[in-house]
Coordinates of C-alpha atoms and ligand atoms in Angstrom, one line a residue:
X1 CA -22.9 -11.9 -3.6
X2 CA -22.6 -12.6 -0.1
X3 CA -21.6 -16.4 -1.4
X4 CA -18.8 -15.3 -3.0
X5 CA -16.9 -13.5 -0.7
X6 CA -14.5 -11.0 -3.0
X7 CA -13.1 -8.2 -1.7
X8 CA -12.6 -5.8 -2.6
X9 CA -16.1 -6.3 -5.0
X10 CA -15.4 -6.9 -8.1
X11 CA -16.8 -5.7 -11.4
X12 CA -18.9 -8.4 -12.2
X13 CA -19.5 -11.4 -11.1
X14 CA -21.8 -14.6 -12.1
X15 CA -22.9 -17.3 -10.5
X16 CA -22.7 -20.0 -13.1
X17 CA -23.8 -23.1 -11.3
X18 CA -22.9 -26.6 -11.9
X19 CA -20.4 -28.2 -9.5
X20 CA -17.4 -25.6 -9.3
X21 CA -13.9 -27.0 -9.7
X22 CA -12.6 -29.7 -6.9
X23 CA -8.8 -28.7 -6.3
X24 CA -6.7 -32.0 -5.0
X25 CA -3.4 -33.6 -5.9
X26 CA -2.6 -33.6 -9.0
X27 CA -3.7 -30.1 -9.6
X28 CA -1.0 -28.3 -12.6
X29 CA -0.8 -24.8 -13.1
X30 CA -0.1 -24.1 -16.3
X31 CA 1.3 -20.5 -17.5
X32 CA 3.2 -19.2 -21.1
X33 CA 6.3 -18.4 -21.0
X34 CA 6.7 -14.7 -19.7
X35 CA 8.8 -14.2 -16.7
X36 CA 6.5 -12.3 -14.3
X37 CA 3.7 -14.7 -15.6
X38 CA 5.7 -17.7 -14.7
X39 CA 6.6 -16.0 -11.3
X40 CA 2.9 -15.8 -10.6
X41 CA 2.1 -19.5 -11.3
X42 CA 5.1 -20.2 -9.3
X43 CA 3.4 -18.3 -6.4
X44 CA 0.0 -19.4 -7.1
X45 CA 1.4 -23.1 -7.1
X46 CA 2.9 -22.9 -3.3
X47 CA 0.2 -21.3 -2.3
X48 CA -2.4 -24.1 -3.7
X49 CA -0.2 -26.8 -2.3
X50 CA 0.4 -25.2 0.9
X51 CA -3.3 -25.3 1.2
X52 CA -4.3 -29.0 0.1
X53 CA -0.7 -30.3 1.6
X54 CA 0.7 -31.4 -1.8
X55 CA 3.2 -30.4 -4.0
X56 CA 1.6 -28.7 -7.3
X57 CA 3.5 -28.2 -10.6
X58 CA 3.7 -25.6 -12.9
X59 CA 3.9 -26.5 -16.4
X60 CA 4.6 -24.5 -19.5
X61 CA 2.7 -27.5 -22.0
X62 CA -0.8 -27.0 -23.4
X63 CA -2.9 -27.9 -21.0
X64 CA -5.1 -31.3 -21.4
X65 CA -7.8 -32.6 -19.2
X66 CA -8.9 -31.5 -16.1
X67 CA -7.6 -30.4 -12.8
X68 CA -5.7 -27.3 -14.2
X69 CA -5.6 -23.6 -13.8
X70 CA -4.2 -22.1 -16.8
X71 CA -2.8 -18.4 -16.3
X72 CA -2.8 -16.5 -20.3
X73 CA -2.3 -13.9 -21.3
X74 CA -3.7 -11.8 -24.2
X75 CA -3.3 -9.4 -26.5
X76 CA -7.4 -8.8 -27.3
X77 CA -8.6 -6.2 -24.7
X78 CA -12.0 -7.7 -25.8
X79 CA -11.1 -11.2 -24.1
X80 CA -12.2 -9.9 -21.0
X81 CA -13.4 -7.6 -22.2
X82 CA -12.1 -3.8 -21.2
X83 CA -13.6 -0.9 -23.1
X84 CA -10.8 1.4 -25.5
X85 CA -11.5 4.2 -23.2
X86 CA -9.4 2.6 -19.6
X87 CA -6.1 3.7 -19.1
X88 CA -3.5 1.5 -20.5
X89 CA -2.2 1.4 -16.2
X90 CA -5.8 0.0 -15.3
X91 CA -6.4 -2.5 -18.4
X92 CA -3.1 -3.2 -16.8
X93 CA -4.4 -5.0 -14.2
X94 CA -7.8 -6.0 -15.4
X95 CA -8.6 -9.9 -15.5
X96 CA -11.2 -12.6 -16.7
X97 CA -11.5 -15.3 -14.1
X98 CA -13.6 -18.6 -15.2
X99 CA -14.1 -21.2 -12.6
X100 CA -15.6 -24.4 -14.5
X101 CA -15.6 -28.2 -13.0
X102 CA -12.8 -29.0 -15.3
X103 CA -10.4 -25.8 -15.5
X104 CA -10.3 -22.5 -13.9
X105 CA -8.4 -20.2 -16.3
X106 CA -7.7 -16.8 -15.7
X107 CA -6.6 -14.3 -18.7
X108 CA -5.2 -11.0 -18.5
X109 CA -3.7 -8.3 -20.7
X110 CA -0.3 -8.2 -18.7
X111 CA 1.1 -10.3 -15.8
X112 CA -0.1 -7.7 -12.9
X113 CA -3.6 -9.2 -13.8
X114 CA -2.9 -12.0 -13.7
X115 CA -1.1 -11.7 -10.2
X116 CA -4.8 -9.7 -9.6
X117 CA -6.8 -12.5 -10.9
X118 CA -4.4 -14.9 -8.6
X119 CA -5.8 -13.4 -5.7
X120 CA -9.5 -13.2 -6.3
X121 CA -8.9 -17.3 -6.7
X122 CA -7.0 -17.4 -3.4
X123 CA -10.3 -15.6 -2.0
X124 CA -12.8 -18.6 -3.0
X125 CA -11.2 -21.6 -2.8
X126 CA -13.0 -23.2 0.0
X127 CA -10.8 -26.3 2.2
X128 CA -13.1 -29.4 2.6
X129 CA -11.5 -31.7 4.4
X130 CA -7.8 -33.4 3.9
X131 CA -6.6 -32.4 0.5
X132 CA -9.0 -31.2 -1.2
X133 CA -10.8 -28.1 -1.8
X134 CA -13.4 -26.5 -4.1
X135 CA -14.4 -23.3 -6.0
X136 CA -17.6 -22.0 -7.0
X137 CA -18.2 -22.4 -10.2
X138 CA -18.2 -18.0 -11.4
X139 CA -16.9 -15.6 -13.9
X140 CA -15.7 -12.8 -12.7
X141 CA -14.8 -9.7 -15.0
X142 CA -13.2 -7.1 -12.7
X143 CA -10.7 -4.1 -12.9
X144 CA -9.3 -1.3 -10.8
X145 CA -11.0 2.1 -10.4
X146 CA -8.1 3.6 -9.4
X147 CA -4.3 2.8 -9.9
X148 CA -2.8 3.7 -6.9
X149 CA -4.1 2.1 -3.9
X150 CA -1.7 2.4 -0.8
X151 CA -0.6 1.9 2.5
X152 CA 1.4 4.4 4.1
X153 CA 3.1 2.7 6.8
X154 CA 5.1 4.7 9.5
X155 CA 8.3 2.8 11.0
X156 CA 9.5 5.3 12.2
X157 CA 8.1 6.0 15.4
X158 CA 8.5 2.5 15.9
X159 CA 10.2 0.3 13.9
X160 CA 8.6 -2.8 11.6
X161 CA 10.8 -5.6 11.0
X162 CA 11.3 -7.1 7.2
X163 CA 9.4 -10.7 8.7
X164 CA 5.8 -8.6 9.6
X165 CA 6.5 -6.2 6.3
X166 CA 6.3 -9.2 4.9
X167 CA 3.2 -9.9 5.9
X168 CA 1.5 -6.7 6.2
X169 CA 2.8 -7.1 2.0
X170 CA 0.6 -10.2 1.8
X171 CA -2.4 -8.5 3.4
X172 CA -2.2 -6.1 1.1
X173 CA -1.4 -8.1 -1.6
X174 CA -4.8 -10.2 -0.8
X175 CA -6.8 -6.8 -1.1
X176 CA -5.0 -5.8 -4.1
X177 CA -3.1 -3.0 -2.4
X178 CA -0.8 -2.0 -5.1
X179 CA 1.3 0.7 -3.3
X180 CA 3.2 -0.2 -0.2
X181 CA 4.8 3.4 0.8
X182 CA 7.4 3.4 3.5
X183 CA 7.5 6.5 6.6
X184 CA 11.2 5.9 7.2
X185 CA 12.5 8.8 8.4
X186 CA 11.0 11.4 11.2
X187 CA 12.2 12.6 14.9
X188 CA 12.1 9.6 16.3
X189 CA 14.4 6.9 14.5
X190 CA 16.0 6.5 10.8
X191 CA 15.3 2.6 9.6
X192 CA 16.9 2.0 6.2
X193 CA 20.5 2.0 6.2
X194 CA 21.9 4.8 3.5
X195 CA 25.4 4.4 2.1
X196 CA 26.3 7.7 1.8
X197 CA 25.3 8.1 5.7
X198 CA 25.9 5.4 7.5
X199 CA 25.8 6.9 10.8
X200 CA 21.8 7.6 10.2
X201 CA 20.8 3.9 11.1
X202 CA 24.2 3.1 13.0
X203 CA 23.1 6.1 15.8
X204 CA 19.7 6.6 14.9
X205 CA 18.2 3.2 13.9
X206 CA 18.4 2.5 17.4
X207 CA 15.8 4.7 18.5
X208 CA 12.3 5.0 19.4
X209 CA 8.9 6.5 20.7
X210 CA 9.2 6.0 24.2
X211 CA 12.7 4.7 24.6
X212 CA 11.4 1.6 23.2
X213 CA 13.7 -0.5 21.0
X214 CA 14.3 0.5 17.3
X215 CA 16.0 -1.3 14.6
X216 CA 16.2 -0.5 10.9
X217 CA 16.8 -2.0 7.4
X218 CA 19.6 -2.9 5.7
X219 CA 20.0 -2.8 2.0
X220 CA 19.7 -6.1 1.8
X221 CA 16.5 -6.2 3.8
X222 CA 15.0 -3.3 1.4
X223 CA 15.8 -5.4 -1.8
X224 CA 14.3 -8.7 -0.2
X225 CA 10.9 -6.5 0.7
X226 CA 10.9 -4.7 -2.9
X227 CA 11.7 -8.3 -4.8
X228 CA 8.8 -9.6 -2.3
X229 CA 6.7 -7.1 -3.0
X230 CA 6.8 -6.6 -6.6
X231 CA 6.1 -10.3 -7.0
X232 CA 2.9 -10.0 -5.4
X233 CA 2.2 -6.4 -7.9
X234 CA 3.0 -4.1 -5.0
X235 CA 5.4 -1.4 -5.8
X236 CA 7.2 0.5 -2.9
X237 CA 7.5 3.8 -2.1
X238 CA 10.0 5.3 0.4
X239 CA 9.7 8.3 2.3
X240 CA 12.7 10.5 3.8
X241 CA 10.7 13.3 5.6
X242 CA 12.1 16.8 5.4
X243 CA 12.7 19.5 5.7
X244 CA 10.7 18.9 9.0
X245 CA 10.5 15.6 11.0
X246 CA 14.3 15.5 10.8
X247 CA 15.7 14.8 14.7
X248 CA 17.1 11.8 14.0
X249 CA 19.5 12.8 11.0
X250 CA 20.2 15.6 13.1
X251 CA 20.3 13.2 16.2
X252 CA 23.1 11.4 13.4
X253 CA 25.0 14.2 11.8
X254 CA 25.6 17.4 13.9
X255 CA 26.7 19.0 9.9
X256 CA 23.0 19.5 9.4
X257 CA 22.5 21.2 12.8
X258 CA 23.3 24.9 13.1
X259 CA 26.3 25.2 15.6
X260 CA 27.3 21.6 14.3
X261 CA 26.2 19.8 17.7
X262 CA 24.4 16.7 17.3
X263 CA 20.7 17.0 18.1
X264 CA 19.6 14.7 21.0
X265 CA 17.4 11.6 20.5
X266 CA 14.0 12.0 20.9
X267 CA 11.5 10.4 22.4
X268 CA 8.1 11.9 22.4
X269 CA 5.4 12.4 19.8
X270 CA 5.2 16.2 19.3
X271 CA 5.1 17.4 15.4
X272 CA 6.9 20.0 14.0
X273 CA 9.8 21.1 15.8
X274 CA 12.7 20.1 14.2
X275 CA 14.2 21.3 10.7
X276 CA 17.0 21.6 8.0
X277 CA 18.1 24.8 7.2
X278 CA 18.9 26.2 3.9
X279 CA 22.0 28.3 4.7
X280 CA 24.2 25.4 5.9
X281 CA 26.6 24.0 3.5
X282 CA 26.2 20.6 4.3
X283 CA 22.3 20.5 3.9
X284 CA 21.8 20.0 0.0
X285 CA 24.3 18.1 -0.1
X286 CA 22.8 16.0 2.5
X287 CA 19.6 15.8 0.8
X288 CA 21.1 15.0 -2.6
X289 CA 23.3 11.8 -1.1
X290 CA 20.1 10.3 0.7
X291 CA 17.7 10.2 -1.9
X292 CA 20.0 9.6 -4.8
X293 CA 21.1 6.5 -2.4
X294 CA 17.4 6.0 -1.8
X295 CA 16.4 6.3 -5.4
X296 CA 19.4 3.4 -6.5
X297 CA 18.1 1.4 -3.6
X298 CA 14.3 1.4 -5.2
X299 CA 13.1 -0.6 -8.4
X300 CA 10.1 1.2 -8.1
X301 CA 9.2 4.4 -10.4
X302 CA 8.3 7.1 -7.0
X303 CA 10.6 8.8 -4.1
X304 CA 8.3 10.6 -1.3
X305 CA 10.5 13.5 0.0
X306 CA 8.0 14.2 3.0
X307 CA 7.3 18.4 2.8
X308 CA 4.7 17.9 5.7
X309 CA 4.5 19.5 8.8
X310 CA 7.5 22.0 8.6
X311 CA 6.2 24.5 11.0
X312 CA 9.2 26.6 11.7
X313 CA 10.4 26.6 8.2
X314 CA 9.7 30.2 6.5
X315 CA 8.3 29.7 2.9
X316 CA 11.1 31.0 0.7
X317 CA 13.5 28.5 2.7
X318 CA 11.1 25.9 2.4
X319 CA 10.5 26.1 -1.1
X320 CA 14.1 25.7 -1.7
X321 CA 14.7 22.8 0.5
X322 CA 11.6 20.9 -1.3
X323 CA 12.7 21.5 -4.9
X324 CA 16.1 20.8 -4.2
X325 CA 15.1 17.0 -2.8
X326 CA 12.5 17.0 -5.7
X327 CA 15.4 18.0 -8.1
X328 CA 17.4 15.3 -6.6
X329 CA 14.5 12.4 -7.2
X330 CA 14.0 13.5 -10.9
X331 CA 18.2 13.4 -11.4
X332 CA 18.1 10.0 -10.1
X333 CA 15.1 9.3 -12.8
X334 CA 12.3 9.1 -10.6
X335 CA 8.7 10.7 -10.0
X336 CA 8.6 12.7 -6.7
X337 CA 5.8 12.4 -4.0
X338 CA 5.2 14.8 -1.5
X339 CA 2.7 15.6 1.1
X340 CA -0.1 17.9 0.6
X341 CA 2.7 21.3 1.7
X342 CA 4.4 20.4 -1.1
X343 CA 2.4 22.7 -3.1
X344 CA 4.0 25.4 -1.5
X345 CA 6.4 25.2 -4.7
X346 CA 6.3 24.9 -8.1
X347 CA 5.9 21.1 -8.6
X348 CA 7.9 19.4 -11.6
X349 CA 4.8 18.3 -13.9
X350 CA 4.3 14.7 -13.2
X351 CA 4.6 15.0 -9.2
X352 CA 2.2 13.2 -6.9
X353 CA 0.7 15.3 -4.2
X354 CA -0.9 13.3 -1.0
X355 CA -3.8 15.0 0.3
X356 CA -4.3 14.5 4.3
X357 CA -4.8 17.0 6.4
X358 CA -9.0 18.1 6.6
X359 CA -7.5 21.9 6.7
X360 CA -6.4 21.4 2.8
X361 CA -5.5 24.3 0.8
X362 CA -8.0 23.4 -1.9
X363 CA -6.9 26.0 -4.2
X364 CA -3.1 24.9 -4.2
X365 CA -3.8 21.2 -5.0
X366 CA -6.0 22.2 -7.6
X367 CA -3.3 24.6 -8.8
X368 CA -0.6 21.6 -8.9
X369 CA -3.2 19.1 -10.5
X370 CA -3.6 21.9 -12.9
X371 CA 0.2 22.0 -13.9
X372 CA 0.3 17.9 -14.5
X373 CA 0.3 17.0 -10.5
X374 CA -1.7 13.5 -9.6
X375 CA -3.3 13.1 -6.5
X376 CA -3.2 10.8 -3.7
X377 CA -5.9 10.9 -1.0
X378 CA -5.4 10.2 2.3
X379 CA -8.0 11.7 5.0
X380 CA -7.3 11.7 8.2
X381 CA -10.8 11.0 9.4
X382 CA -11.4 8.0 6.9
X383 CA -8.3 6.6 6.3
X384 CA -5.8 7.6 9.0
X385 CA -6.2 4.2 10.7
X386 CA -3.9 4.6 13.6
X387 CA -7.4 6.4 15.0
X388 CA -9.2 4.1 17.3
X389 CA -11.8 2.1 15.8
X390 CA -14.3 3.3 18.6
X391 CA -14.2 4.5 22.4
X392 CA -13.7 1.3 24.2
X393 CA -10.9 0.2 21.1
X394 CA -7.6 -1.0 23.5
X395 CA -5.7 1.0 21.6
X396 CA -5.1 3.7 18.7
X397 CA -5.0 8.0 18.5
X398 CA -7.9 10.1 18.0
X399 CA -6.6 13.6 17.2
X400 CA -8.8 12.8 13.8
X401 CA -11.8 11.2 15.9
X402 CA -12.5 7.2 15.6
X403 CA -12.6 5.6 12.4
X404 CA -15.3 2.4 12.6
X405 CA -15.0 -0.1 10.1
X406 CA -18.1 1.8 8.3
X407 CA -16.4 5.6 8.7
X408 CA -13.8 3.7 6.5
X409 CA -16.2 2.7 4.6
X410 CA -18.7 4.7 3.5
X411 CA -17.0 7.7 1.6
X412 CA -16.2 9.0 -1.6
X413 CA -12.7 10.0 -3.3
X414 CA -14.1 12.3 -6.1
X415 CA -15.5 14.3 -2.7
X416 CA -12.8 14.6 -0.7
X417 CA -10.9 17.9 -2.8
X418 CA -12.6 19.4 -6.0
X419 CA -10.4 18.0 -8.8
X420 CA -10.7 16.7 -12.7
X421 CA -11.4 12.8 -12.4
X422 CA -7.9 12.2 -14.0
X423 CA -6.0 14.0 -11.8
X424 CA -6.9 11.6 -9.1
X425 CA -4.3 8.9 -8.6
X426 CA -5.6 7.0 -5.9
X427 CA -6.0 6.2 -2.4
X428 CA -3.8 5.1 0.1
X429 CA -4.6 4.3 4.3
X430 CA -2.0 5.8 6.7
X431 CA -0.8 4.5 9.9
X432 CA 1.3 6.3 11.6
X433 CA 3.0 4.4 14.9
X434 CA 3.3 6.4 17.8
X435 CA 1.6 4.2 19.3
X436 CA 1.7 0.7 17.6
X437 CA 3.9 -1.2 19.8
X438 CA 3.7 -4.7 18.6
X439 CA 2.7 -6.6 15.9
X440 CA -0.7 -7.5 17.1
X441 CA -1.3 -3.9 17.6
X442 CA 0.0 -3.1 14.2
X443 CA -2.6 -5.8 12.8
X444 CA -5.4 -4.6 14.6
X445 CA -5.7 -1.6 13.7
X446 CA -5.4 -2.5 10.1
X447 CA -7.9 -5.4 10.0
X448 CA -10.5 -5.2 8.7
X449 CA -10.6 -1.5 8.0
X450 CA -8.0 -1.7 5.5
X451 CA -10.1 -4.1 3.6
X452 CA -12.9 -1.3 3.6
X453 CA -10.4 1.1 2.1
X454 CA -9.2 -1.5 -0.7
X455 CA -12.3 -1.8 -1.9
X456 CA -12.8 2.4 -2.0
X457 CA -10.2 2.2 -3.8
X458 CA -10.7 -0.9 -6.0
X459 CA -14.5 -0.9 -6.6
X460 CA -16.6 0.7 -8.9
X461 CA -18.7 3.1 -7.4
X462 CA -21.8 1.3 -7.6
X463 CA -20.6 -2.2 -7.1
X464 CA -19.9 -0.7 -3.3
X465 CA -22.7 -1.6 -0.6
X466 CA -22.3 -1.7 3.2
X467 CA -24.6 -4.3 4.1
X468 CA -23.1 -6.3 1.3
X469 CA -19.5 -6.0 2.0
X470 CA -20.0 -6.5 5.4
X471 CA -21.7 -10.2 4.5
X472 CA -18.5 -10.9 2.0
X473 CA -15.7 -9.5 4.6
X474 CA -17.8 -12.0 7.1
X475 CA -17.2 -14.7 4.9
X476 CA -13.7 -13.8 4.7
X477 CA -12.4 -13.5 7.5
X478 CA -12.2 -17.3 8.4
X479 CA -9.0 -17.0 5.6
X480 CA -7.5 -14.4 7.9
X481 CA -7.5 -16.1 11.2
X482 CA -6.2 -19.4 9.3
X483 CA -2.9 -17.4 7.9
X484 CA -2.4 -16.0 11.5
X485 CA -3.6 -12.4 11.1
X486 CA -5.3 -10.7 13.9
X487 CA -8.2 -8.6 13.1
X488 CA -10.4 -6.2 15.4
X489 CA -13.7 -8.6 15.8
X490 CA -15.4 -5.7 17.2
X491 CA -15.3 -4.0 14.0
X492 CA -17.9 -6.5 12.7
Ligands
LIG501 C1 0.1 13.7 11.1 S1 0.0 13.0 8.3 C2 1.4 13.4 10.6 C3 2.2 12.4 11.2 C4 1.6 11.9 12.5 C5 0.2 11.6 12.3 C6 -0.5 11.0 13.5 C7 1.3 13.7 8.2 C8 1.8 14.0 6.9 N1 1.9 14.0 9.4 O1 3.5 13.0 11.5 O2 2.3 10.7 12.8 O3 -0.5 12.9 12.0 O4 -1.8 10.6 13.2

């Protein structure tokens, strides 16, 4: 398969011979007329035309002759074909891509296939020269294993600016990342602009790890990197930590401070010292404001309310403090996410817990998944990918040892916490950014091990094989040096 160089691997895929399909002007997309189906060919068109150095239409007529990639969708699962049995969320994004000399057409059941199928396309086509390019001539039938496949991305300890979350959004978008989840808030800095609060970005946006500089989003950044996102079929998630990992509204708002002085701004990278506290007046109230402004801010279904790492917090008090931000998410009509702590309390019944930490307490995340929770797994020693990639990597943590490209690799999600197969959401890569300070850095240390996780996450169990993925993510990578993005070569 090495010739075809999809990744994540796909379900199936067939060589079919014969000349492929020979991309140059005059190239149409042609699509129905559904919005998020239109928005695709819209996208697919740029990016076709960006490559060849033409301008490509988009049409809604029938197509005729050749030179056209025709986006449909159906309403006959056996089209593609998906068996009764897959979740209505994973036929969701299944898709049926035929590349002949004539036509490529790609049908799916809903436009997030489509936008799937989009991008296994973008992975083929091959540039030959000025202004024209080619595509083997396949059939790929492919679908997701799991449904939630994430990136946990921490701009908190430093901040990431809306023009490389853009990008970081494309990179996952090429992997078929689905979940882009946001670390906004922790000791260090506050970076998205709340309404209700506008003193958390105006004092503490502007800080950092280090005394380096900070920065933060405005609303209007958020909705450009949510409309962004969800045009490539990747939702986003945000995160305000508590009731630990809290300086920086405390840094902001001396109300949710005991005494009522403002915390000072810190600087270091020490876990776990900081906390809301149950007993002040101001706290729930506090809480409620944020992530009811949060949750208005979000077109996505899920609000992450933190829960990790509250060392000093006593259980009772942390319980409360949990439920109450969880209470505020499901008011605002959304599904709360916490970290693994979480489970700690009594979880509503369609939470999503985020496994991480290797000292798991097994017992209460089966408990949770038990009472209707879903689970996310993140860990630490596979997927925590601000580890360095090795002992001589420039640069990177290693409290959770070094992740290689083939640590990242080579494990298995039904292993990681014992749980009932549908109970497990997904997977999502962390990286955290204590030390990630600049975009290069930030790049590096996701490339190409976040394409190892993607196709954890994406590929059928037995459709996953190192010394094959390695030969695809080879043939690959010449796509990610042309768009710009740095990679670790090292790592291959
Ligand atoms: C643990 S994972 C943390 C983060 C750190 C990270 C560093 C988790 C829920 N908490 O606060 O940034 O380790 O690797």
């Amino acid at each position: 398969m090495a010739e075809i160089p999809l990744v994540p691997a796909p379900l199936r895929v067939e060589h079919t011979g014969g000349p492929g399909f020979s991309m140059r002007a005059g190239v149409r997309v042609h699509v129905g007329r559904e919005p998020m189906a239109v928005s695709t060919a819209v996208v697919l068109a740029s990016w076709i035309g960006a490559e060849l150095g033409v301008l490509v239409a988009v049409s809604q007529e029938r197509p005729r002759g050749t030179g056209a990639v025709v986006l449909g969708l159906t309403t006959d699962p056996a089209d593609l074909p998906i068996p009764d049995s897959l979740p209505a969320s994973l036929a969701a994004e299944a898709y049926r891509l035929e590349v002949a000399e004539h036509r490529v057409t790609i049908t799916a059941l809903d436009p997030l296939g489509l936008i799937r199928g989009v991008q296994s396309l973008t992975q083929l086509v091959r540039r030959c020269g000025a202004g024209t390019a080619t595509v083997p001539a396949v059939v790929v039938v492919d679908r997701p294993r799991f449904g939630w496949r994430g990136l946990c991305l921490d701009l908190a300890r430093h901040h990431v600016p809306l023009n490389q979350l853009t990008t970081v959004v494309a990179v996952m978008a090429s992997l078929k990342l689905n979940v882009l989840h946001l670390h906004l808030t922790d000791d260090q800095g506050w970076r998205l602009a709340i309404p209700s609060r506008p003193r958390l970005t105006e004092v503490s946006g502007a800080t950092a790890v280090g005394g380096d500089t900070g920065g933060f989003l405005t609303g209007e950044d958020y909705a450009e990197l949510t409309a962004v996102a969800a045009a490539q079929g990747v939702t986003v998630v945000p995160e305000i930590d508590l009731p630990g990992h809290v300086n920086a509204a405390q840094h902001a708002y001396g109300e949710v401070v005991p005494g009522g002085t403002p915390a000072g701004a810190y600087q270091g990278v020490e876990v776990g010292f900081s906390r809301l506290h149950a007993e002040l007046p101001a706290s729930m109230p506090f809480i409620r404001d944020v992530i009811t402004d949060v949750a208005r801010m979000t077109p996505g279904p899920y609000v992450h309310v933190g829960g990790d790492e509250a060392l000093t917090v006593d259980r009772g008090e942390y319980v409360t403090l949990v439920r109450g931000a969880m209470d505020a998410v499901l008011a605002a009509g959304k599904t709360p996410v916490g970290w693994q702590e979480v489970t700690a309390a009594e979880l509503p019944a369609d939470a999503v817990v985020q496994v991480w930490d290797p000292q798991v307490d097994e017992v209460a995340v089966a408990a949770a998944a038990a009472n209707g929770a879903r689970v996310v797994l993140s860990p630490a020693s596979r997927v925590y990918l601000d580890m360095t990639y090795d002992d001589d990597a420039p640069f990177g943590q290693s409290w959770a040892g070094s992740i290689g490209l083939r640590d990242a690799y080579g494990w298995e999600p039904t292993e990681v916490v014992a749980l009932p197969r549908d109970r497990i959401a997904g997977v999502e890569a962390c990286l955290w950014s204590e030390t990630v300070r600049s975009p290069r850095e930030l790049f590096v240390l996701l490339l190409p091990r976040l394409a190892a996780i993607a196709e954890v996450a994406w590929s059928a169990p037995e459709r996953r094989e190192w010394p094959d993925f390695v030969a695809r993510l080879t043939g690959l990578t010449p796509q990610w040096d042309a768009a710009g993005w740095p990679w670790y070569r090292k790592a291959l």
